[in-house]
Tab-separated table of C-alpha atoms in Angstrom:
chain	number	residue	atom	x	y	z
A	23	MET	CA	-10.565	-0.604	-9.775
A	24	PRO	CA	-7.588	-2.928	-9.207
A	25	PRO	CA	-4.935	-2.839	-11.967
A	26	LEU	CA	-4.157	-5.712	-14.302
A	27	VAL	CA	-1.398	-7.487	-12.396
A	28	SER	CA	-3.546	-7.520	-9.249
A	29	HIS	CA	-6.265	-9.219	-11.285
A	30	MET	CA	-3.844	-11.795	-12.668
A	31	ILE	CA	-2.553	-12.666	-9.209
A	32	ALA	CA	-6.055	-12.874	-7.721
A	33	ALA	CA	-7.076	-15.243	-10.515
A	34	ARG	CA	-4.032	-17.429	-9.892
A	35	ARG	CA	-4.801	-17.623	-6.170
A	36	ALA	CA	-8.307	-18.845	-6.929
A	37	ALA	CA	-7.036	-21.390	-9.455
A	38	ALA	CA	-4.488	-22.703	-6.951
A	39	GLN	CA	-7.294	-23.513	-4.539
A	40	LEU	CA	-9.479	-25.081	-7.225
A	41	ARG	CA	-6.682	-27.344	-8.522
A	42	ASP	CA	-8.521	-27.725	-11.808
A	43	ASP	CA	-6.454	-29.548	-14.417
A	44	ALA	CA	-8.235	-27.877	-17.322
A	45	LEU	CA	-7.443	-24.407	-15.973
A	46	ARG	CA	-3.798	-25.359	-15.485
A	47	GLY	CA	-3.706	-26.645	-19.036
A	48	ALA	CA	-4.937	-23.325	-20.409
A	49	ALA	CA	-3.207	-20.998	-17.963
A	50	GLY	CA	-2.493	-18.314	-20.549
A	51	ALA	CA	-6.111	-18.040	-21.649
A	52	TYR	CA	-7.194	-17.988	-17.993
A	53	VAL	CA	-4.829	-15.132	-17.126
A	54	LEU	CA	-5.907	-13.251	-20.245
A	55	GLY	CA	-9.519	-13.637	-19.153
A	56	ALA	CA	-8.623	-12.116	-15.807
A	57	THR	CA	-7.542	-8.916	-17.568
A	58	SER	CA	-10.040	-8.874	-20.446
A	59	PRO	CA	-12.796	-6.689	-18.961
A	60	ASP	CA	-10.258	-3.856	-18.973
A	61	VAL	CA	-9.852	-4.132	-22.751
A	62	ARG	CA	-12.105	-1.081	-22.737
A	63	VAL	CA	-9.020	0.985	-21.904
A	64	MET	CA	-7.716	0.117	-25.367
A	65	THR	CA	-11.005	0.104	-27.269
A	66	ARG	CA	-12.522	3.170	-25.523
A	67	TRP	CA	-15.745	1.287	-24.847
A	68	GLU	CA	-18.049	2.312	-22.017
A	69	ARG	CA	-17.195	0.521	-18.780
A	70	GLY	CA	-20.566	-1.199	-18.548
A	71	ARG	CA	-19.995	-3.012	-21.828
A	72	THR	CA	-17.381	-5.295	-20.269
A	73	HIS	CA	-17.989	-4.936	-16.521
A	74	PHE	CA	-21.793	-5.141	-16.299
A	75	PHE	CA	-21.801	-2.800	-13.330
A	76	ASP	CA	-22.936	0.828	-13.122
A	77	LEU	CA	-20.843	2.817	-10.636
A	78	ASP	CA	-23.622	5.415	-10.335
A	79	ASN	CA	-26.228	2.823	-9.378
A	80	PHE	CA	-26.258	2.156	-5.624
A	81	GLY	CA	-28.893	-0.561	-5.895
A	82	HIS	CA	-28.248	-4.288	-6.135
A	83	GLN	CA	-26.198	-5.372	-9.140
A	84	ASP	CA	-24.744	-8.721	-10.143
A	85	SER	CA	-21.977	-8.360	-12.712
A	86	VAL	CA	-21.562	-12.125	-13.162
A	87	ALA	CA	-25.257	-12.513	-13.991
A	88	GLY	CA	-24.966	-9.530	-16.332
A	89	PHE	CA	-22.042	-11.158	-18.105
A	90	PHE	CA	-23.911	-14.382	-18.744
A	91	ALA	CA	-27.013	-12.482	-19.836
A	92	ALA	CA	-24.860	-10.731	-22.451
A	93	CYS	CA	-22.944	-13.923	-23.365
A	94	PRO	CA	-25.400	-16.832	-23.001
A	95	GLY	CA	-23.193	-19.042	-25.136
A	96	LEU	CA	-20.609	-19.109	-22.331
A	97	GLN	CA	-22.989	-20.309	-19.632
A	98	GLU	CA	-22.402	-24.020	-20.258
A	99	PRO	CA	-18.676	-24.771	-19.900
A	100	ALA	CA	-19.130	-28.320	-21.159
A	101	GLY	CA	-19.803	-26.971	-24.634
A	102	LEU	CA	-16.711	-24.736	-24.766
A	103	ASN	CA	-13.230	-25.490	-25.978
A	104	PRO	CA	-10.609	-25.545	-23.155
A	105	GLU	CA	-9.224	-22.070	-23.848
A	106	THR	CA	-12.651	-20.424	-24.049
A	107	ARG	CA	-13.648	-22.184	-20.820
A	108	ALA	CA	-10.503	-21.019	-19.035
A	109	TRP	CA	-10.822	-17.484	-20.415
A	110	THR	CA	-14.405	-17.301	-19.159
A	111	CYS	CA	-13.278	-18.385	-15.693
A	112	GLY	CA	-10.610	-15.679	-15.671
A	113	PHE	CA	-13.146	-13.092	-16.797
A	114	LEU	CA	-15.417	-14.036	-13.889
A	115	THR	CA	-12.617	-13.524	-11.364
A	116	HIS	CA	-12.126	-9.977	-12.693
A	117	LEU	CA	-15.811	-9.130	-12.319
A	118	ILE	CA	-15.891	-10.544	-8.787
A	119	MET	CA	-12.782	-8.614	-7.732
A	120	ASP	CA	-13.970	-5.291	-9.155
A	121	GLU	CA	-17.450	-5.608	-7.701
A	122	HIS	CA	-16.111	-6.498	-4.262
A	123	TYR	CA	-13.598	-3.630	-4.405
A	124	ILE	CA	-16.390	-1.174	-5.175
A	125	HIS	CA	-18.510	-2.403	-2.270
A	126	THR	CA	-15.833	-2.828	0.398
A	127	ILE	CA	-13.026	-0.387	-0.468
A	128	TYR	CA	-13.971	2.318	-2.942
A	129	ARG	CA	-17.489	3.300	-1.938
A	130	PRO	CA	-17.120	3.209	1.871
A	131	HIS	CA	-13.671	4.845	1.983
A	132	PHE	CA	-13.277	7.024	-1.120
A	133	GLY	CA	-16.598	7.259	-2.939
A	134	LEU	CA	-19.423	9.773	-2.988
A	135	ARG	CA	-20.986	8.509	0.254
A	136	SER	CA	-17.678	8.063	2.083
A	137	PRO	CA	-16.223	10.529	4.619
A	138	LEU	CA	-14.003	11.818	1.782
A	139	GLY	CA	-17.058	12.404	-0.384
A	140	GLY	CA	-15.669	11.209	-3.689
A	141	SER	CA	-13.521	14.324	-4.076
A	142	ASP	CA	-10.695	14.621	-6.600
A	143	ARG	CA	-8.236	13.969	-3.794
A	144	ALA	CA	-10.203	10.940	-2.604
A	145	ASN	CA	-10.101	9.433	-6.082
A	146	LEU	CA	-6.386	10.138	-6.357
A	147	LEU	CA	-5.784	8.418	-3.000
A	148	ASP	CA	-7.778	5.427	-4.203
A	149	ARG	CA	-5.584	5.212	-7.304
A	150	VAL	CA	-2.441	5.520	-5.197
A	151	LEU	CA	-3.587	2.605	-3.034
A	152	GLN	CA	-4.491	0.446	-6.042
A	153	TYR	CA	-1.208	1.161	-7.763
A	154	GLU	CA	0.898	0.417	-4.701
A	155	LEU	CA	-0.798	-2.941	-4.165
A	156	ASP	CA	-0.178	-3.780	-7.817
A	157	ARG	CA	3.402	-2.494	-7.650
A	158	ARG	CA	4.153	-4.831	-4.744
A	159	GLU	CA	3.010	-7.797	-6.825
A	160	ARG	CA	5.322	-6.700	-9.637
A	161	GLU	CA	8.307	-6.875	-7.299
A	162	ASP	CA	8.233	-10.655	-7.732
A	163	ARG	CA	10.018	-10.668	-11.076
A	164	ALA	CA	10.073	-14.460	-11.346
A	165	ARG	CA	6.301	-14.578	-11.041
A	166	MET	CA	5.963	-11.744	-13.574
A	167	ALA	CA	8.165	-13.679	-15.983
A	168	GLU	CA	5.912	-16.702	-15.557
A	169	LEU	CA	2.797	-14.634	-16.287
A	170	TYR	CA	4.496	-13.113	-19.310
A	171	GLY	CA	5.387	-16.545	-20.629
A	172	GLN	CA	1.832	-17.829	-20.160
A	173	LEU	CA	0.345	-14.881	-22.028
A	174	ARG	CA	2.868	-15.175	-24.841
A	175	GLU	CA	1.863	-18.808	-25.414
A	176	GLY	CA	-1.051	-17.526	-27.520
A	177	PRO	CA	-2.786	-16.906	-29.828
A	178	PHE	CA	-5.631	-18.576	-28.006
A	179	ALA	CA	-8.711	-20.187	-29.564
A	180	ILE	CA	-11.179	-18.076	-27.590
A	181	GLU	CA	-14.699	-17.981	-28.991
A	182	CYS	CA	-16.684	-15.084	-27.574
A	183	ASP	CA	-19.063	-12.589	-29.188
A	184	LEU	CA	-18.273	-9.957	-26.545
A	185	ILE	CA	-14.708	-9.313	-27.765
A	186	ASP	CA	-13.503	-10.348	-31.210
A	187	ARG	CA	-10.356	-12.435	-31.493
A	188	PRO	CA	-8.115	-9.787	-33.159
A	189	THR	CA	-8.934	-7.337	-30.360
A	190	LEU	CA	-8.212	-10.010	-27.753
A	191	GLU	CA	-4.866	-10.727	-29.361
A	192	LYS	CA	-3.906	-7.054	-29.222
A	193	TRP	CA	-5.002	-6.977	-25.597
A	194	ARG	CA	-2.960	-10.097	-24.867
A	195	ASP	CA	0.128	-8.183	-26.002
A	196	VAL	CA	-0.806	-5.240	-23.751
A	197	SER	CA	-1.358	-7.525	-20.748
A	198	ALA	CA	1.918	-9.334	-21.333
A	199	GLU	CA	3.898	-6.100	-21.539
A	200	ILE	CA	2.384	-4.809	-18.307
A	201	THR	CA	3.895	-7.757	-16.431
A	202	GLN	CA	7.279	-6.420	-17.542
A	203	SER	CA	6.733	-2.954	-16.071
A	204	PRO	CA	9.349	-2.122	-13.413
A	205	PRO	CA	7.982	-2.133	-9.854
A	206	ASP	CA	8.307	1.626	-9.498
A	207	TRP	CA	5.996	4.650	-9.711
A	208	GLU	CA	6.927	5.949	-13.151
A	209	ALA	CA	3.996	4.282	-14.907
A	210	PHE	CA	1.505	5.905	-12.520
A	211	ARG	CA	1.552	9.002	-14.690
A	212	LYS	CA	-0.031	7.012	-17.501
A	213	VAL	CA	-2.462	4.804	-15.596
A	214	ALA	CA	-3.858	7.656	-13.482
A	215	ALA	CA	-3.580	10.483	-16.003
A	216	ARG	CA	-7.120	11.793	-15.509
A	217	HIS	CA	-6.875	11.809	-11.726
A	218	LEU	CA	-3.516	13.552	-11.859
A	219	ARG	CA	-4.924	16.222	-14.160
A	220	ASP	CA	-7.861	16.719	-11.799
A	221	ALA	CA	-5.309	17.322	-9.034
A	222	GLN	CA	-3.387	19.798	-11.240
A	223	ILE	CA	-0.465	17.404	-11.567
A	224	ASP	CA	0.017	17.874	-15.277
A	225	THR	CA	3.665	18.771	-15.916
A	226	PRO	CA	6.933	16.863	-15.494
A	227	GLU	CA	7.787	19.168	-12.585
A	228	THR	CA	4.519	18.651	-10.710
A	229	PHE	CA	4.728	14.892	-11.326
A	230	ARG	CA	8.229	14.780	-9.829
A	231	ASP	CA	6.869	16.630	-6.798
A	232	PHE	CA	4.035	14.107	-6.646
A	233	LEU	CA	6.474	11.176	-6.674
A	234	GLU	CA	8.222	12.622	-3.639
A	235	GLN	CA	4.880	12.730	-1.828
A	236	THR	CA	3.752	9.186	-2.626
A	237	PRO	CA	4.829	7.680	0.735
A	238	GLU	CA	2.718	10.261	2.574
A	239	LEU	CA	-0.204	9.846	0.169
A	240	LEU	CA	-0.095	6.090	0.580
A	241	GLN	CA	-0.182	6.430	4.350
A	242	GLU	CA	-3.127	8.800	4.038
A	243	ALA	CA	-4.948	6.262	1.855
A	244	LEU	CA	-4.230	3.463	4.334
A	245	ARG	CA	-5.511	5.596	7.199
A	246	SER	CA	-8.792	5.840	5.314
A	247	VAL	CA	-9.016	2.110	4.659
A	248	ASN	CA	-6.597	0.438	7.146
A	249	THR	CA	-4.345	-2.485	6.350
A	250	ALA	CA	-6.637	-5.093	7.902
A	251	SER	CA	-9.450	-4.144	5.533
A	252	VAL	CA	-7.120	-4.472	2.559
A	253	GLU	CA	-5.952	-7.913	3.667
A	254	SER	CA	-9.540	-8.994	4.288
A	255	PHE	CA	-10.483	-7.774	0.828
A	256	PHE	CA	-7.977	-10.061	-0.897
A	257	GLU	CA	-8.970	-13.042	1.232
A	258	ASP	CA	-12.658	-12.475	0.504
A	259	VAL	CA	-12.023	-12.074	-3.222
A	260	THR	CA	-10.231	-15.418	-3.372
A	261	GLU	CA	-13.029	-17.129	-1.465
A	262	ARG	CA	-15.754	-15.589	-3.647
A	263	ALA	CA	-13.923	-16.436	-6.854
A	264	VAL	CA	-13.371	-20.047	-5.782
A	265	VAL	CA	-17.068	-20.486	-4.967
A	266	CYS	CA	-18.147	-18.915	-8.253
A	267	LEU	CA	-15.747	-20.925	-10.405
A	268	ARG	CA	-16.460	-24.165	-8.580
A	269	ASP	CA	-20.197	-23.725	-9.193
A	270	TYR	CA	-19.583	-22.787	-12.824
A	271	LEU	CA	-17.233	-25.672	-13.539
A	272	ALA	CA	-19.520	-28.155	-11.789
A	273	THR	CA	-21.835	-27.871	-14.776
A	274	SER	CA	-19.096	-29.160	-17.114
């Protein structure tokens, strides 16, 4: 699913449309929330524990409803402190983005029921596409510096049973450092390690060969999806997040 910087930027786009003063006042907690479901990368938890979505289940699922079922104390924003409220909003944007990516990009173009059949190569192409979209966001170094500064404003007074505060603080450091990653392909070896191994790209030599092929692989991925679908995805995610957050915050 989309990498962390993509989630941060998507959350910021939604917040810009909402123009909510409370979110602006707790921007760091909001951005941290937008990355927090992926804390599982650090903790080694099962994906469902923080995403409330089963990739093997092709029936109807609602990750936002699953989140509130697991965290009923976060359902009423009026009873939350500003940082917990903002963090919850960021968390919701992550769930919305991942769920929409699964339905509109991954499953139809790369997944088991796609023309590529969910093969090792299909999954590698999906990762290449995700990484490139994230890498383009990281080219804006001024914006990355702003995100870094917002995350470093913590520690944040986030009250949530799902993730304890010490773990969140460690994850805040991870999220902040990722904004400082150079906008190149070197980090792909770490973020897509399993998919590279599946494709027998598991030595420094084979990874260097892979880096030379990334322009062709990216074009192959875009032929499967097409640029218009990618653009539509980001527009739809913003719209869905705005609707969700507006409804949530209306209960404050």
